[in-house]
Coordinates of C-alpha atoms and ligand atoms in Angstrom, one line a residue:
X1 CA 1.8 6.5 -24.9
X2 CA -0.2 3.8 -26.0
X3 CA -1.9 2.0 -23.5
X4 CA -3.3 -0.7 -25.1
X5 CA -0.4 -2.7 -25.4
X6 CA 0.5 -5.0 -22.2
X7 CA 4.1 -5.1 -20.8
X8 CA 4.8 -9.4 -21.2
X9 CA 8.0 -10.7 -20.2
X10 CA 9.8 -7.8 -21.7
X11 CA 7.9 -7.6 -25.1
X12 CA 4.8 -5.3 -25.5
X13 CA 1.7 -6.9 -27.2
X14 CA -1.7 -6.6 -27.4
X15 CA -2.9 -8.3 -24.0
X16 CA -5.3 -11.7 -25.0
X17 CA -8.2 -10.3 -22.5
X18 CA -9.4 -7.6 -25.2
X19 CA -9.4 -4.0 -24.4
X20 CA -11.1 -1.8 -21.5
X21 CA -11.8 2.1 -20.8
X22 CA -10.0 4.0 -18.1
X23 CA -12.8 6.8 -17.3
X24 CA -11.7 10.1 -15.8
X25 CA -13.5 10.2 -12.2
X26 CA -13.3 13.9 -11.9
X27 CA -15.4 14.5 -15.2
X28 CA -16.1 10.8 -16.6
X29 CA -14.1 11.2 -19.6
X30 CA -12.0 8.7 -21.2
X31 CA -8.6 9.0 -20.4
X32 CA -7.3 5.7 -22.6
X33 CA -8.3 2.7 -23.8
X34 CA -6.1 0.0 -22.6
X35 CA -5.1 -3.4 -22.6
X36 CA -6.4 -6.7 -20.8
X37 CA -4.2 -9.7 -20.1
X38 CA -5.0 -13.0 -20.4
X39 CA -4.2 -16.4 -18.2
X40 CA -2.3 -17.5 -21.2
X41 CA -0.3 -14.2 -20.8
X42 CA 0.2 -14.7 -17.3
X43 CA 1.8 -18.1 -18.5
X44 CA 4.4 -16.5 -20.6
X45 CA 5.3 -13.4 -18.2
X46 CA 5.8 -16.3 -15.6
X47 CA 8.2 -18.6 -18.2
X48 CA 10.1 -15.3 -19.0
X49 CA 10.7 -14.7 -15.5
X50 CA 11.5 -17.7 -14.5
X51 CA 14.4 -17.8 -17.4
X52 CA 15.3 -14.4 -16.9
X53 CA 16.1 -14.7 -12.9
X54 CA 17.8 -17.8 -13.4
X55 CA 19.9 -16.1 -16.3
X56 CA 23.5 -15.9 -14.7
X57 CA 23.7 -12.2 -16.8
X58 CA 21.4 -11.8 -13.4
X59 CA 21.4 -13.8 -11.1
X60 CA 25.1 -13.6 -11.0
X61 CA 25.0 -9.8 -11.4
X62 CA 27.2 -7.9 -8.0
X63 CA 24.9 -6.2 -6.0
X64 CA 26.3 -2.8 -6.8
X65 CA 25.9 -3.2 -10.6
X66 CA 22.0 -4.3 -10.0
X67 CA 21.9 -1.7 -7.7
X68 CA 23.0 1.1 -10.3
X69 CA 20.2 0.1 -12.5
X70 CA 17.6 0.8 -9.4
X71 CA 19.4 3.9 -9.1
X72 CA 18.8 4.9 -12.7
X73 CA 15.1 3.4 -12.7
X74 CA 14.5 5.4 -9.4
X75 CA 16.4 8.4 -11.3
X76 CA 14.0 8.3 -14.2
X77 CA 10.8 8.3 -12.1
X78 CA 11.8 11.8 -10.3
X79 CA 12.7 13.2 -14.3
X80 CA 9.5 12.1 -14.9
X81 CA 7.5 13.2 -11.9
X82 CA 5.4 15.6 -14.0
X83 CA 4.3 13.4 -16.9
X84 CA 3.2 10.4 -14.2
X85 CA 1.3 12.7 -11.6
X86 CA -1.0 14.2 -14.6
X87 CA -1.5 11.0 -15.6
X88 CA -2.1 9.5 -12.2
X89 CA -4.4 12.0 -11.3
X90 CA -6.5 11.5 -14.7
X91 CA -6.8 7.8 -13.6
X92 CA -7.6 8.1 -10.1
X93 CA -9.0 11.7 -9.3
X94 CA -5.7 12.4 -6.8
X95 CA -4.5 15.8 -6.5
X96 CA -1.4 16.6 -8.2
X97 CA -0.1 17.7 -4.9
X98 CA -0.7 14.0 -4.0
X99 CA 0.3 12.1 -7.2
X100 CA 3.3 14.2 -7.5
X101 CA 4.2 13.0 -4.1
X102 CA 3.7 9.8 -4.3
X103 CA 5.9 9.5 -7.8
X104 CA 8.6 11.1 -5.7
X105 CA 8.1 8.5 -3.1
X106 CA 8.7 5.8 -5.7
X107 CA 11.5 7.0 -6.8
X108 CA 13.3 7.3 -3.4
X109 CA 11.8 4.0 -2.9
X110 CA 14.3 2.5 -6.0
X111 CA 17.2 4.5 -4.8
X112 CA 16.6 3.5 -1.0
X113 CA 16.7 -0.1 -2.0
X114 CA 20.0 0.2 -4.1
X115 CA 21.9 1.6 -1.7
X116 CA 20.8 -0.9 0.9
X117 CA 21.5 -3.7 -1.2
X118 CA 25.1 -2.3 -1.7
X119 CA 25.2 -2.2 2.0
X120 CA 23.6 -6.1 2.7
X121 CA 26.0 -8.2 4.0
X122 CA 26.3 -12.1 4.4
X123 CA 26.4 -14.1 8.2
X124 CA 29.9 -15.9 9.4
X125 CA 28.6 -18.0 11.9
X126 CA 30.1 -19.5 14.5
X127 CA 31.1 -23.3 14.0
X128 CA 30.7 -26.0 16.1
X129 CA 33.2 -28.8 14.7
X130 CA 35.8 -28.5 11.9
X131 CA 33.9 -26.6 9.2
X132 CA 33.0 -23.1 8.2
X133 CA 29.3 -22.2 8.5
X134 CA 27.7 -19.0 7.0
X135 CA 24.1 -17.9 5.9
X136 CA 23.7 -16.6 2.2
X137 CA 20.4 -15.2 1.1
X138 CA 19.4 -16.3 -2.6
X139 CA 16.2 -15.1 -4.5
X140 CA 13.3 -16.8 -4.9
X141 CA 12.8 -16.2 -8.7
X142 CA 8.9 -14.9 -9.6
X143 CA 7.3 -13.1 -7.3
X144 CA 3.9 -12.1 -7.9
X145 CA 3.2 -8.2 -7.3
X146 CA -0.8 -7.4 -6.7
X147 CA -1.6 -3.8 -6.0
X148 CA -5.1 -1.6 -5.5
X149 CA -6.2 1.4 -7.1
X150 CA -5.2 3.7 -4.0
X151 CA -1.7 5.0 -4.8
X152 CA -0.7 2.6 -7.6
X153 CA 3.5 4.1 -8.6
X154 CA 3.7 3.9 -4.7
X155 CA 2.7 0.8 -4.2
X156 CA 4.5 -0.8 -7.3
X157 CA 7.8 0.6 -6.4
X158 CA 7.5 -0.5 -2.9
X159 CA 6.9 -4.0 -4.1
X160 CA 8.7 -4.0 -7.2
X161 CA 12.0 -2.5 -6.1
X162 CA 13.4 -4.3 -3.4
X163 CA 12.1 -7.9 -4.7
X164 CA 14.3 -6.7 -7.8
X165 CA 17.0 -5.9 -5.3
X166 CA 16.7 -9.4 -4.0
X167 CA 17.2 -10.8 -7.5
X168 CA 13.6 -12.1 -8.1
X169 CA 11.8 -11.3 -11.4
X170 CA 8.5 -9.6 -10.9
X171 CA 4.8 -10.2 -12.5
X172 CA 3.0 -6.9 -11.9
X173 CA -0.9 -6.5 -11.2
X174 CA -2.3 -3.4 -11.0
X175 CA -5.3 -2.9 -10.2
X176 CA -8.2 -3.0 -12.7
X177 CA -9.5 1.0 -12.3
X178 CA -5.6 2.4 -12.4
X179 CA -3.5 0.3 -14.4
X180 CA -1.9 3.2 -17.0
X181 CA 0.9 4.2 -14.4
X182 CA 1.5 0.7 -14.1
X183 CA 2.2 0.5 -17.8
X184 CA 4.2 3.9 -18.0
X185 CA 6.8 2.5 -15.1
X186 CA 7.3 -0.4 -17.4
X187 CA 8.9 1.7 -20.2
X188 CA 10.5 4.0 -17.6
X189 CA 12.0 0.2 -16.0
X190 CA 12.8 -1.0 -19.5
X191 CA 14.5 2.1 -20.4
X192 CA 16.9 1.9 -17.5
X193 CA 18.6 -1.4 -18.7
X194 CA 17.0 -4.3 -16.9
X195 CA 17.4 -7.3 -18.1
X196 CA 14.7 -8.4 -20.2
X197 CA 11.8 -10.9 -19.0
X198 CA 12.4 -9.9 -15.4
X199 CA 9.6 -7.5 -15.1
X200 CA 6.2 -7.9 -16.5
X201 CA 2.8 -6.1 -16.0
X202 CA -0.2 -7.6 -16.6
X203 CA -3.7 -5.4 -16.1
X204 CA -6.7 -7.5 -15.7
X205 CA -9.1 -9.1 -13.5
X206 CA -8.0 -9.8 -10.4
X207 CA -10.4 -12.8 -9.9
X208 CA -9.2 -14.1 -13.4
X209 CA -5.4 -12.7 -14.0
X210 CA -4.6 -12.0 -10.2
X211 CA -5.8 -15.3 -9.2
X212 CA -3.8 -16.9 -12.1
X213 CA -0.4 -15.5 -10.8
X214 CA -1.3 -16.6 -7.4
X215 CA -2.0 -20.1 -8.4
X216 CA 1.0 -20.3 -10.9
X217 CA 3.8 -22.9 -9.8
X218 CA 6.3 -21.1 -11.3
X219 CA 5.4 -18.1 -8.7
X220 CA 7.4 -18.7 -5.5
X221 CA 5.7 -15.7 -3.6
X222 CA 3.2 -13.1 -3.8
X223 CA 3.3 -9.4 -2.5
X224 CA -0.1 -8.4 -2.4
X225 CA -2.0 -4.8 -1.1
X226 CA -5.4 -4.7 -1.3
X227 CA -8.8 -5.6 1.2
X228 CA -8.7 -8.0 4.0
X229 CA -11.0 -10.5 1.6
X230 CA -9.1 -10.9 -0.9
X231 CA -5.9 -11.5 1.3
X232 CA -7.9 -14.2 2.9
X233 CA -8.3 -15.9 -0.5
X234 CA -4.8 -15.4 -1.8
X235 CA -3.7 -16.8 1.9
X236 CA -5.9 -19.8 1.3
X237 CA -4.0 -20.7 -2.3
X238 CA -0.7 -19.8 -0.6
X239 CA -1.4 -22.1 2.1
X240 CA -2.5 -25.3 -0.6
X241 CA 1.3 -24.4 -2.5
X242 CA 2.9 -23.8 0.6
X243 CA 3.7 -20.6 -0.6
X244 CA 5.3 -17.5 1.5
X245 CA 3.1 -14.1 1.5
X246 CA 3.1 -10.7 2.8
X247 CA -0.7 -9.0 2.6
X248 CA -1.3 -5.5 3.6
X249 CA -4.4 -5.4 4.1
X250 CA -7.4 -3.1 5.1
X251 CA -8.3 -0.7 8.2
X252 CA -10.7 0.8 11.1
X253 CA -7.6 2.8 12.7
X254 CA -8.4 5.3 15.6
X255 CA -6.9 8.1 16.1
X256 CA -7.1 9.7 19.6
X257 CA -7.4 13.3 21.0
X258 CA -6.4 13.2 25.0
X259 CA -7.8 16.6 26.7
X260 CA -4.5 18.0 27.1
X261 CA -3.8 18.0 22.9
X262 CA -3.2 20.8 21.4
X263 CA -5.7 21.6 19.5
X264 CA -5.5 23.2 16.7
X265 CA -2.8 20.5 15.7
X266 CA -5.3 17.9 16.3
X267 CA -7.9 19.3 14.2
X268 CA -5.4 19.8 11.4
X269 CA -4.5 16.6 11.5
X270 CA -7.4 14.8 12.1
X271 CA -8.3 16.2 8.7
X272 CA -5.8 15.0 6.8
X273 CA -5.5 12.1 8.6
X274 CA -8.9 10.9 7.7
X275 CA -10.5 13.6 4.4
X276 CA -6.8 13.7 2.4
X277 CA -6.9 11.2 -0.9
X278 CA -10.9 11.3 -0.1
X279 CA -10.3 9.0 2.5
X280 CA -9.4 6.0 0.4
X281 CA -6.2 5.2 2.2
X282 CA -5.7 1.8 4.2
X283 CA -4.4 4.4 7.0
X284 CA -7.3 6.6 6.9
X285 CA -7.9 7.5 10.3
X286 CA -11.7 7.1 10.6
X287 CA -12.6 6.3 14.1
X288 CA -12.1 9.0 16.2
X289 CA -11.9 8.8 20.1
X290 CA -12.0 12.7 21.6
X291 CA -12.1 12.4 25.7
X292 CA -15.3 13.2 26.9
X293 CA -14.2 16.5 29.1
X294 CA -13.5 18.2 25.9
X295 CA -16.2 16.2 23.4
X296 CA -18.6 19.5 23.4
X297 CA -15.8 22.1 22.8
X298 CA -13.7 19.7 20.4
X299 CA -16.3 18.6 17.6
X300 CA -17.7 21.5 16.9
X301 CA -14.6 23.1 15.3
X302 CA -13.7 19.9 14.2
X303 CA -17.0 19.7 11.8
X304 CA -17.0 23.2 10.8
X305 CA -13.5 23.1 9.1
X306 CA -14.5 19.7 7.6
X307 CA -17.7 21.1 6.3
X308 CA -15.7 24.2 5.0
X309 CA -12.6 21.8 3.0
X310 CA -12.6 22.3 -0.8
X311 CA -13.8 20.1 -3.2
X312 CA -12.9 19.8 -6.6
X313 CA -11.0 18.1 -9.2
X314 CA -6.9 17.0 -8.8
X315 CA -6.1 19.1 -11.5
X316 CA -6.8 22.2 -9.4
X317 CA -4.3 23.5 -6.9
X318 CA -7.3 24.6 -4.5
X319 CA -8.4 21.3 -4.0
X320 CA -8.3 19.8 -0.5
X321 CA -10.7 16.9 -1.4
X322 CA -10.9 15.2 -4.8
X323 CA -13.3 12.8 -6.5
X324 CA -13.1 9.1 -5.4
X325 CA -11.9 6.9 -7.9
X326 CA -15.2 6.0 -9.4
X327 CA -18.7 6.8 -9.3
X328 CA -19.2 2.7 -8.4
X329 CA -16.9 3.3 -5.2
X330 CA -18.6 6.3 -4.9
X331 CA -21.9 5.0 -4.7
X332 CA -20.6 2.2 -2.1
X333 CA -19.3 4.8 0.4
X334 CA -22.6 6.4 0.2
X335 CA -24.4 3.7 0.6
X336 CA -22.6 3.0 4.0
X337 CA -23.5 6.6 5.1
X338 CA -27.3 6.2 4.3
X339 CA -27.3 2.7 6.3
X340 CA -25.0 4.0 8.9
X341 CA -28.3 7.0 9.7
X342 CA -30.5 4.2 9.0
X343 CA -29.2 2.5 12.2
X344 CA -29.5 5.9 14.4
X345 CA -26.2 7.2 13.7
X346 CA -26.4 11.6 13.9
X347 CA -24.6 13.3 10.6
X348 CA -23.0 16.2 11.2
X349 CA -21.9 17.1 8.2
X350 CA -21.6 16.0 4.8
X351 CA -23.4 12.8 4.0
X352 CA -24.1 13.6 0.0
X353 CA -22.4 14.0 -2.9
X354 CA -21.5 18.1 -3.3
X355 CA -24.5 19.4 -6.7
X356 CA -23.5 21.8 -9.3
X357 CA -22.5 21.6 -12.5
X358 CA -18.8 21.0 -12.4
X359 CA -19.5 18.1 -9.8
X360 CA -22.4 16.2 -11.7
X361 CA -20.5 13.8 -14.3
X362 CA -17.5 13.3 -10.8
X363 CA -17.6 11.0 -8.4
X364 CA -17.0 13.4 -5.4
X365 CA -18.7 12.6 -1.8
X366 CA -18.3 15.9 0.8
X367 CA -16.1 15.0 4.1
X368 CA -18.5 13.6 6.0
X369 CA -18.8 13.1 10.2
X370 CA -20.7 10.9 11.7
X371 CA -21.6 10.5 16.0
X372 CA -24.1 9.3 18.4
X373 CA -23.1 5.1 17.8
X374 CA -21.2 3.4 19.8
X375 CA -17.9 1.2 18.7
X376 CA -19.8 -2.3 17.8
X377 CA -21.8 -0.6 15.8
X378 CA -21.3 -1.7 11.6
X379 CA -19.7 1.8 11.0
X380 CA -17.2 1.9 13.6
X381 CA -16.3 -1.6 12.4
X382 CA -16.4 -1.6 8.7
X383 CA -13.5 -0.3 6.4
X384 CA -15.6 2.1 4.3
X385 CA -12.7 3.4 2.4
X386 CA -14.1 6.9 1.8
X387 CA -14.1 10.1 3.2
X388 CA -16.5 8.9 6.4
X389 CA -15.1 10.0 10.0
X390 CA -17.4 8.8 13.2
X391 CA -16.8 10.3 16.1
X392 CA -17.1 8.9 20.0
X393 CA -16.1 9.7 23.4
X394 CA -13.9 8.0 25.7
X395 CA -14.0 7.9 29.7
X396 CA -10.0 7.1 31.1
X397 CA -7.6 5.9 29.4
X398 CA -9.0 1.9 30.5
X399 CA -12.2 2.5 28.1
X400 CA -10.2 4.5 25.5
X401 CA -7.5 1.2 24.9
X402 CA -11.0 -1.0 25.1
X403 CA -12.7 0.8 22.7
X404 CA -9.6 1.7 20.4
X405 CA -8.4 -2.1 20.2
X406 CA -12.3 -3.6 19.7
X407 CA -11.8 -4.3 15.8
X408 CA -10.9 -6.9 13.9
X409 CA -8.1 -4.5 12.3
X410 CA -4.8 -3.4 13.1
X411 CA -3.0 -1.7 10.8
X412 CA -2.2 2.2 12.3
X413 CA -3.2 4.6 15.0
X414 CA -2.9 8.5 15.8
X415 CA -2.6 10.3 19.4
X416 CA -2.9 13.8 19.8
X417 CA -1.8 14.9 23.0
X418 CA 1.0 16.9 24.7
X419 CA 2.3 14.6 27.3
X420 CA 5.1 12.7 25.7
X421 CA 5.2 10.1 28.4
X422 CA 1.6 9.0 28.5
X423 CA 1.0 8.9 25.1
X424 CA 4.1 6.5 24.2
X425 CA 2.8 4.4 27.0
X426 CA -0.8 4.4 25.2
X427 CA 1.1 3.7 21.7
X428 CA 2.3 0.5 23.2
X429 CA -1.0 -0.5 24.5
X430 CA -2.7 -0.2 20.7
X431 CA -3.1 -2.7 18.8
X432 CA -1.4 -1.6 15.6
X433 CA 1.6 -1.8 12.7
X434 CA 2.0 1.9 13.2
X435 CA 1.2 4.6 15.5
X436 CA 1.8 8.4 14.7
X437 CA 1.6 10.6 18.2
X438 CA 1.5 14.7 17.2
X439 CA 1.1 13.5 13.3
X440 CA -0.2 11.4 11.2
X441 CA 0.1 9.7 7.8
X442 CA 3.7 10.2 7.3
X443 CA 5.9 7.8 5.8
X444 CA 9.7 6.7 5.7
X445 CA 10.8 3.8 3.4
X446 CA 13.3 3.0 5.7
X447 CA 10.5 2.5 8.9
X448 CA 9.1 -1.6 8.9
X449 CA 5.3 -1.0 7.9
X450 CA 3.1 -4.0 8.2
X451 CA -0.4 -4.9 9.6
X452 CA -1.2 -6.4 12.9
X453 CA -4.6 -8.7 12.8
X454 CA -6.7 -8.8 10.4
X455 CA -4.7 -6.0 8.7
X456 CA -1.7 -8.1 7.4
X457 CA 0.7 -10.8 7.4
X458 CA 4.4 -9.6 7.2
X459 CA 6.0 -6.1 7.0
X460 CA 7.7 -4.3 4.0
X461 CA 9.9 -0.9 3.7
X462 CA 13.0 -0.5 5.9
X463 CA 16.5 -2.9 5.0
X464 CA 15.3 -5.9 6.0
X465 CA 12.7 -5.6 3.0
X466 CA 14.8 -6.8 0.7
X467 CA 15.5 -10.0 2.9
X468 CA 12.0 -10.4 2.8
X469 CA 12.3 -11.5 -1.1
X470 CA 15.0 -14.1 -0.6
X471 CA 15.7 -17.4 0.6
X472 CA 17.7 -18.6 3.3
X473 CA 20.4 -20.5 2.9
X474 CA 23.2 -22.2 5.2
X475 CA 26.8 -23.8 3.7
X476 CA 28.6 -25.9 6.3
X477 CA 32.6 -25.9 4.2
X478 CA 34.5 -29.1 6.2
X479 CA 38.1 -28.0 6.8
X480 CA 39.2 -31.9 7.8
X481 CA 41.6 -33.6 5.5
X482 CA 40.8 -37.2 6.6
X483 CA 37.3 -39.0 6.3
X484 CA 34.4 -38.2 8.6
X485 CA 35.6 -40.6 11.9
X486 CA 31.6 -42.7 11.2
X487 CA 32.8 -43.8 8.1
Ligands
NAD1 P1 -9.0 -5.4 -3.6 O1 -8.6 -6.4 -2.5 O2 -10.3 -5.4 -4.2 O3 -8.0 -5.5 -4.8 C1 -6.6 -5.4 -4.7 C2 -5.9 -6.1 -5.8 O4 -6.2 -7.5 -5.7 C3 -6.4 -5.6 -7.2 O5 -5.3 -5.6 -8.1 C4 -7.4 -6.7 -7.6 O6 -7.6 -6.8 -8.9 C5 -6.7 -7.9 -7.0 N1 -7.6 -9.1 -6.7 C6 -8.9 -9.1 -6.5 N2 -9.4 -10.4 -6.3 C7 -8.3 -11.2 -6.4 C8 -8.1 -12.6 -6.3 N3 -9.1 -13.4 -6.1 N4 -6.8 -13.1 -6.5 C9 -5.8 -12.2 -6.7 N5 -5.9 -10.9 -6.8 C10 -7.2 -10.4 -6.7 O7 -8.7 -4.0 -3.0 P2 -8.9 -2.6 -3.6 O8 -10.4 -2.3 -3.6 O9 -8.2 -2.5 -4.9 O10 -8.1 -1.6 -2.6 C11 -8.7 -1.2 -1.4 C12 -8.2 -2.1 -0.3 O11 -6.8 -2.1 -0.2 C13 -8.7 -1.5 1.1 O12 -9.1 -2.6 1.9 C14 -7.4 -0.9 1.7 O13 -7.4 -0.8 3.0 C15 -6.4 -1.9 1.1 N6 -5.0 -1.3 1.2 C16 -4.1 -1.7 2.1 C17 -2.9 -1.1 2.2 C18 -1.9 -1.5 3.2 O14 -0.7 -1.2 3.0 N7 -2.3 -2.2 4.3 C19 -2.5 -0.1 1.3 C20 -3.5 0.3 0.3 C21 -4.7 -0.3 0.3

């Protein structure tokens, strides 16, 4: 595919912000050259959208036909699955394991929203006078779409498909290091018989091209994922255009081992929890709370099966833990680690990037565990968005909720422990979207997932998602023959 062509309101064309490289993170190869759009770009995806939503060929369209064409985009992704994970992988460093699953997702993510908008049904409600009352939902007409590098045809879909569903057109950013599956869903969307103009994808700057679509007037809401800082800024604009938003944002999220966990479970999962996608997952669990009467038995297994994961590239089924989407990021997450020991923090393992030939031109970091800080301290506070665990006791469950809810974030937690009872009442005391007890990091589009705190504004996923992209409306129909008695 050629990537340096930009997908504008349904026409491909050379984007008006030049060309950049998308570099390989596993070897620092290119992968593609690719296109850059322009604010004058973001104009036109923006007028086509706006046309194209207001288009009766859609906005009239009955829910089940829209829905079929969901179906078939959702359809094409899964025939596809092969042909997006290489490429996925080759622009982010994910495993196949993990790209392949997360084009699944996406797909399941279009078919889940067709068949809930065939199912979406319109309010009756009760009248107070001589007139019919009900609630309609109507779309808003451009929404703006602003994604991160973490799991892009994830993301995407989950924005994409139910404001779609809702009858909305959709301006696409992806995020500047992993825009190429962004572009590749476009032709898979446009092959699938969508109207055009009513989806456009735009890679660029997000300072320049995703500040652009935030700003436009013609954009009636924006969807954004991405860090807490750049939420903040996209709520300031919203707030000036009194502009709806939903922002999932960044995390610190604890995860929690109570003695009585079984623990071999807990270990396994803290892993993955924490180490899987290198730790660049808004959900990473990278605080971990372990109960101080097992602390000395607990970490010690805990660090040698992190210090033993395998590293190497996403193309190789052996690898556990891949490289980090670029030597820059790379360099960032290290750079937390060395300040982080700086400030009296203890490693215990990890805390370099792995040598050797085959990991010299990669931007791989080794799972890395840190101890011996406590909570307030900039590690245990700052989203480091790399494969960084620190480590701290706990003393009764009164210091444990303490510690566990003293961050800024909100966004998910994890509780390992075999007494049903106590850890449900513990889930309700955290301060978080989501909380996992006995796993972690597992995903259901149909399950609400938002951000409590700083974390997020709104929820996605489940059926009300596609309310989410419309507009409320309420028609009062009088039933009286003679005038209003007033006049
Ligand atoms: P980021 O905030 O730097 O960028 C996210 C997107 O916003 C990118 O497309 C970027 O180009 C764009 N952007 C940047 N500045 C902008 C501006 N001024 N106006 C409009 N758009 C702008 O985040 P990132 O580094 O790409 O991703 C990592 C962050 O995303 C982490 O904080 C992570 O926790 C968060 N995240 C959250 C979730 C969630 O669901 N809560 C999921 C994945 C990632």
């Amino acid at each position: 595919m050629d990537f340096t062509k930009i997908f504008v309101g349904g026409e491909w064309r050379e984007g008006r912000g030049g060309l950049t490289d998308s570099i390989d993170p596993a070897d620092g190869s290119l992968v593609a050259r690719r296109g850059v759009a322009s604010v004058d770009d973001v104009d036109d995806a923006v007028a086509a959208g706006l046309q194209a939503s207001a288009d009766p060929e859609w906005r009239n369209m009955l829910p089940h036909q829209r829905a079929r064409i969901l179906a078939r985009i959702g359809d094409a992704i899964e025939a596809d699955v092969e042909a997006i994970s290489a490429l996925q992988t080759a622009d982010t460093g994910k495993t196949r394991a993990e790209t392949r699953a997360l084009a699944l997702s996406a797909a399941g993510t279009f078919r889940y929203f067709a068949a809930a908008l065939e199912t979406m049904d319109e309010t009756l409600t009760s009248p107070r006078g001589s007139y019919l009352t009900m609630s309609v939902h109507e779309p808003i007409g451009v929404v703006g779409a602003i994604t991160p590098w973490n799991s892009p045809i994830a993301s995407d879909a989950q924005k994409i498909a139910p404001a779609l569903a809702a009858g909305n057109a959709v301006v696409l950013k992806p995020a500047e290091w992993t825009s190429l599956v962004s572009l590749h869903l476009a032709r898979l969307v446009e092959q699938q018989g969508l109207p055009r103009g009513l989806l456009s994808v735009l890679p660029g700057p997000g300072s320049v091209i995703g500040d652009a679509i935030v700003r436009h007037r013609g954009v009636g809401k924006i969807l954004f994922t991405g860090g807490t800082t750049t939420g903040r800024r996209i709520a300031a604009v919203a707030a000036e255009k009194l502009m709806p938003v939903s922002l999932e944002l960044g995390g610190k999220s604890p995860t929690i081992v109570l003695e009585d966990a079984d623990m071999d479970q807990a270990i396994a999962g803290i892993l993955f929890g924490i180490f899987s996608s290198s730790g660049q997952s808004c959900i990473a669990g990278s605080r971990l709370f372990v109960d101080r009467s097992i602390y000395d038995a607990f970490v010690p297994r805990l660090v040698e099966r992190a210090a033993a994961l395998r590293i190497g590239p996403g193309t190789s089924t052996e690898t556990q833990v891949a490289p980090l989407v670029s030597t820059i990021h790379r360099d960032q997450v290290a750079a937390h680690v060395e300040r982080a020991l700086a400030a009296g923090a203890t490693l215990l393992c990890g805390g370099e990037a792995p040598s050797g030939p085959e990991f010299d031109q990669g931007a791989y970091y080794r799972p890395t565990i840190l101890a011996g800080v406590p909570n307030d301290a900039v590690i245990c506070q700052e989203e480091i968005f790399g494969p960084v665990l620190v480590v701290l006791p706990f003393d009764g469950e009164e210091d444990l909720v303490a510690q566990a809810n003293d961050t800024v974030f909100g966004l998910a937690a994890g509780i390992w422990s075999r007494d049903f009872p106590r850890a449900y009442r513990l889930a309700r005391r955290l301060e978080a979207g989501t909380v996992w007890v006995n796993t972690y990091k597992q995903f259901s589009i149909s399950t609400p997932f938002g951000g409590w705190k700083e974390s997020g504004l709104g929820v996605e996923k489940g059926r009300d998602g596609i309310r989410a992209h419309m507009r409320q409306k309420s028609i009062y129909l009088g039933l009286d023959s003679h005038p209003l008695p007033w006049a």
